[in-house]
Coordinates of N, CA and C in Angstrom, one line a residue:
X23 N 0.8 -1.2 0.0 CA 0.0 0.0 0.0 C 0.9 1.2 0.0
X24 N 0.7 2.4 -0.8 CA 1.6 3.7 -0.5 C 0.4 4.0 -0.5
X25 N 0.5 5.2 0.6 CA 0.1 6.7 0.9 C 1.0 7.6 1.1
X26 N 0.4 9.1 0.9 CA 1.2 10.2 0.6 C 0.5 10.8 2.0
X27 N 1.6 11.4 2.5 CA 1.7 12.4 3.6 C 2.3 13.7 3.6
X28 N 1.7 15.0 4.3 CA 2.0 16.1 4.0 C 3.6 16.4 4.4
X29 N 4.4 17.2 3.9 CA 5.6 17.3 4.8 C 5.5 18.9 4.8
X30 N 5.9 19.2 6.5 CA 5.9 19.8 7.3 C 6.3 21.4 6.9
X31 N 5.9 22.5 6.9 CA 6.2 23.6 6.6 C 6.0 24.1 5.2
X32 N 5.7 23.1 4.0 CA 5.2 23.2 2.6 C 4.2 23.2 2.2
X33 N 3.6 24.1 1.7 CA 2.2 23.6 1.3 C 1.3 23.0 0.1
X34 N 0.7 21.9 0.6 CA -0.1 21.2 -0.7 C 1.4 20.0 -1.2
X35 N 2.7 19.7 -0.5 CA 3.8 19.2 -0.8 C 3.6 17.8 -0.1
X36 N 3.7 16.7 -1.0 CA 3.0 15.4 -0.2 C 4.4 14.4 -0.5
X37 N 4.9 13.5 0.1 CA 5.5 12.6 -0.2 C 5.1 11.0 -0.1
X38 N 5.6 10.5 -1.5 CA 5.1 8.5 -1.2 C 5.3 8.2 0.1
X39 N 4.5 7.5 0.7 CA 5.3 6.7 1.8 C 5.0 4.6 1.6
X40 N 5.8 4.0 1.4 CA 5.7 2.8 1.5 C 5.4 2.1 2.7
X41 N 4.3 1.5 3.1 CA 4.2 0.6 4.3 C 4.1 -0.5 4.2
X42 N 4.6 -1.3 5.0 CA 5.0 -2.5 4.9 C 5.1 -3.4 5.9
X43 N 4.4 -4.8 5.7 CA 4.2 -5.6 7.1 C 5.7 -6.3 7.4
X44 N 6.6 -6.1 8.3 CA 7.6 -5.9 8.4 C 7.6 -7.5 9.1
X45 N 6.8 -7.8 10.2 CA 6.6 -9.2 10.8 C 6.3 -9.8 9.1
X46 N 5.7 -9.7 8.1 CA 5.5 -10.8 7.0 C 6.4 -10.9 6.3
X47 N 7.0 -10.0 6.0 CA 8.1 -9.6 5.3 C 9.3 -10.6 5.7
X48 N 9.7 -10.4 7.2 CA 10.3 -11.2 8.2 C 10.2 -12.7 7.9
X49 N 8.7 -13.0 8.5 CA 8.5 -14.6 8.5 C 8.7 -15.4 6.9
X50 N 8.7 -14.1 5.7 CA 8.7 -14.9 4.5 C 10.1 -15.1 3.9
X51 N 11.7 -14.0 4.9 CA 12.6 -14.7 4.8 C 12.7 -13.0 3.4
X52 N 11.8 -12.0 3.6 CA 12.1 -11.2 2.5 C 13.4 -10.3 2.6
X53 N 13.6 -9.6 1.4 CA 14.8 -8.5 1.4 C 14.7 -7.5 0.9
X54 N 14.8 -6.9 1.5 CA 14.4 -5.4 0.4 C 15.8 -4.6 0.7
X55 N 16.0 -4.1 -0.9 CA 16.8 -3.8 -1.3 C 16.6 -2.2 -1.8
X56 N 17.4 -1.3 -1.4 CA 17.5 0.2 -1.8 C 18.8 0.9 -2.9
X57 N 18.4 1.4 -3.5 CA 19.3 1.9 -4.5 C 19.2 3.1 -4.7
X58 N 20.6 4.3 -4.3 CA 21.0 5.6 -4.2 C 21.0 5.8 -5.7
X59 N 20.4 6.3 -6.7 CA 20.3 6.6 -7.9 C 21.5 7.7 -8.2
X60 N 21.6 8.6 -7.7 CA 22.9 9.5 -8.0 C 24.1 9.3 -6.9
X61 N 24.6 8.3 -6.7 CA 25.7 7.9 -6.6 C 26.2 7.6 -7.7
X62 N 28.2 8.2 -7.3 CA 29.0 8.4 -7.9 C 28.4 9.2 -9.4
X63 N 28.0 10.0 -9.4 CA 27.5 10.6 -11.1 C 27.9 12.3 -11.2
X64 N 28.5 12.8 -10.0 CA 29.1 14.0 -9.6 C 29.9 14.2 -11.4
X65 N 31.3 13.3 -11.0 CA 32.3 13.9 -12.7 C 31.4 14.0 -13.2
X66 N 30.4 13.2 -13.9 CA 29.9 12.9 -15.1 C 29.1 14.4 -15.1
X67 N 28.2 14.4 -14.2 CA 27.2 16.0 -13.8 C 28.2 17.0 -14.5
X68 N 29.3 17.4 -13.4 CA 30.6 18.4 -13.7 C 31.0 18.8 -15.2
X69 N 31.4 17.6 -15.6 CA 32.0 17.4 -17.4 C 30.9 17.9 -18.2
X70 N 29.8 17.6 -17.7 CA 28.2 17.8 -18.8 C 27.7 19.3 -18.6
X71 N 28.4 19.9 -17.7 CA 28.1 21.5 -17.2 C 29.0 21.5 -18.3
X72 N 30.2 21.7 -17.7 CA 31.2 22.3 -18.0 C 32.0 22.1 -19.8
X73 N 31.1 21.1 -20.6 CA 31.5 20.7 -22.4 C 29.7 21.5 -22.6
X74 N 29.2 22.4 -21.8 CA 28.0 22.5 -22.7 C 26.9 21.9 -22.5
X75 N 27.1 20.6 -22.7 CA 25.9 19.4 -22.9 C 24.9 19.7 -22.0
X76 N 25.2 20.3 -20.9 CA 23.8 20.7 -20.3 C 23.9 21.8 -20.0
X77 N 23.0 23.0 -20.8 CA 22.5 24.4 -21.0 C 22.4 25.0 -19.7
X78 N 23.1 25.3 -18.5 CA 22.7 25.6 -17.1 C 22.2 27.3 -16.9
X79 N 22.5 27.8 -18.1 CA 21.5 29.2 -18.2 C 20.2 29.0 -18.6
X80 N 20.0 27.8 -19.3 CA 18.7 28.0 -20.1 C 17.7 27.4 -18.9
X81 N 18.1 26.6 -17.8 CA 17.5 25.6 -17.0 C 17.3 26.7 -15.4
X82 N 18.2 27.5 -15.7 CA 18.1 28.5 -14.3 C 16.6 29.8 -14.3
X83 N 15.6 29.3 -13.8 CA 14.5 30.4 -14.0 C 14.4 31.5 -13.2
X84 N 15.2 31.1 -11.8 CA 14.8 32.4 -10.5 C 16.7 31.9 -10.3
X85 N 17.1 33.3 -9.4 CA 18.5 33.6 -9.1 C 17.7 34.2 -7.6
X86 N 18.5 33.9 -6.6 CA 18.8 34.7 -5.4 C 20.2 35.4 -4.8
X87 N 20.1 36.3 -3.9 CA 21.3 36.2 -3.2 C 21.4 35.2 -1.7
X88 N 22.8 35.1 -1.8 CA 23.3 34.0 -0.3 C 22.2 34.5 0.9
X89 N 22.3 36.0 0.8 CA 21.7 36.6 2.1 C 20.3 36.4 2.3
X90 N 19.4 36.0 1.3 CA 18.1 35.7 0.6 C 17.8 34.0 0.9
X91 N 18.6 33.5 1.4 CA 18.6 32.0 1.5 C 17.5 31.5 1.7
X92 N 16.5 31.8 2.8 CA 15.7 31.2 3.2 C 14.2 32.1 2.3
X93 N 14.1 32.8 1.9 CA 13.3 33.2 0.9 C 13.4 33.0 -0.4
X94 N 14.4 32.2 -0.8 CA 14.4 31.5 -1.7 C 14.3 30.3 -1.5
X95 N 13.9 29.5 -0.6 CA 13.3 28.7 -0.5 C 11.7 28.5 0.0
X96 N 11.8 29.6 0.5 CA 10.1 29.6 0.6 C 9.6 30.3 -0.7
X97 N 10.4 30.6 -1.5 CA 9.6 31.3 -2.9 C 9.7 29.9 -3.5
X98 N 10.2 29.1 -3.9 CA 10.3 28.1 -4.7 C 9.5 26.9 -4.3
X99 N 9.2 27.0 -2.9 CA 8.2 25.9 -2.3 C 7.1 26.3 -2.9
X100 N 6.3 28.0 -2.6 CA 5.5 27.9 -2.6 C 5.1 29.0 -3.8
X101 N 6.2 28.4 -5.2 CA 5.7 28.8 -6.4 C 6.3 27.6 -7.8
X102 N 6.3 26.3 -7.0 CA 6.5 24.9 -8.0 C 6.1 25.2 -9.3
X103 N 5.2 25.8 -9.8 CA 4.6 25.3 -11.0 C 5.2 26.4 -11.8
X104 N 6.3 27.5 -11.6 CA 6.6 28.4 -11.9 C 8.4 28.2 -12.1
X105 N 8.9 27.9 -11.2 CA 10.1 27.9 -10.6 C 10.8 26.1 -11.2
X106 N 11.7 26.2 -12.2 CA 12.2 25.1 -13.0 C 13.3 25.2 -12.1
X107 N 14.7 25.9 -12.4 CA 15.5 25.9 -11.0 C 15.9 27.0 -10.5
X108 N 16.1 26.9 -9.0 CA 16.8 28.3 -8.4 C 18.1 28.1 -8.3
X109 N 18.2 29.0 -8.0 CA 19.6 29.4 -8.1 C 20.2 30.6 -6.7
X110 N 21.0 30.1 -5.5 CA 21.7 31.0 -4.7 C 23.1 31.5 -4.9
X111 N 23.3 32.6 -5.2 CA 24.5 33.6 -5.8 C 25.2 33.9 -4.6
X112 N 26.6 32.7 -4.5 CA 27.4 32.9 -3.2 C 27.9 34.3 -3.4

């Protein structure tokens, strides 16, 4: 079964949650297995900025300043359907 639950200080922002009978799981000898999707892909990310291959002006929609930190996170929470990526200007 997944249900979604609200997470805390965002609004209308829900996350999957997987539940799971952990005693059946157990007694049937199960495994469950997790996999970090961006592990080790840092170089590859870096080289793809840095030959071009990925446009990082065309992909940046909103810029803030460092000092702006946390209103740029509450602007980007609570403007998703607008905001592709931000961006904080050390």
């Amino acid at each position: 079964m997944i249900r979604f639950v609200p997470v805390s200080g965002f609004k209308d922002c829900v996350l999957p949650v997987l539940e799971l009978d952990v005693a059946a799981l157990n007694a049937m000898a199960g495994t469950i297995d997790s996999v970090y999707r961006y592990r080790n892909i840092r170089p590859k990310a870096i080289a793809a900025v840095a030959t071009g291959a990925i446009p990082v002006r065309e992909i940046v929609s909103h810029e803030f300043d460092f000092a702006d930190c946390i209103g740029a996170i509450t602007y980007s929470a609570a403007h998703r359907d607008e905001v592709i990526k931000a961006v904080v200007r050390m």
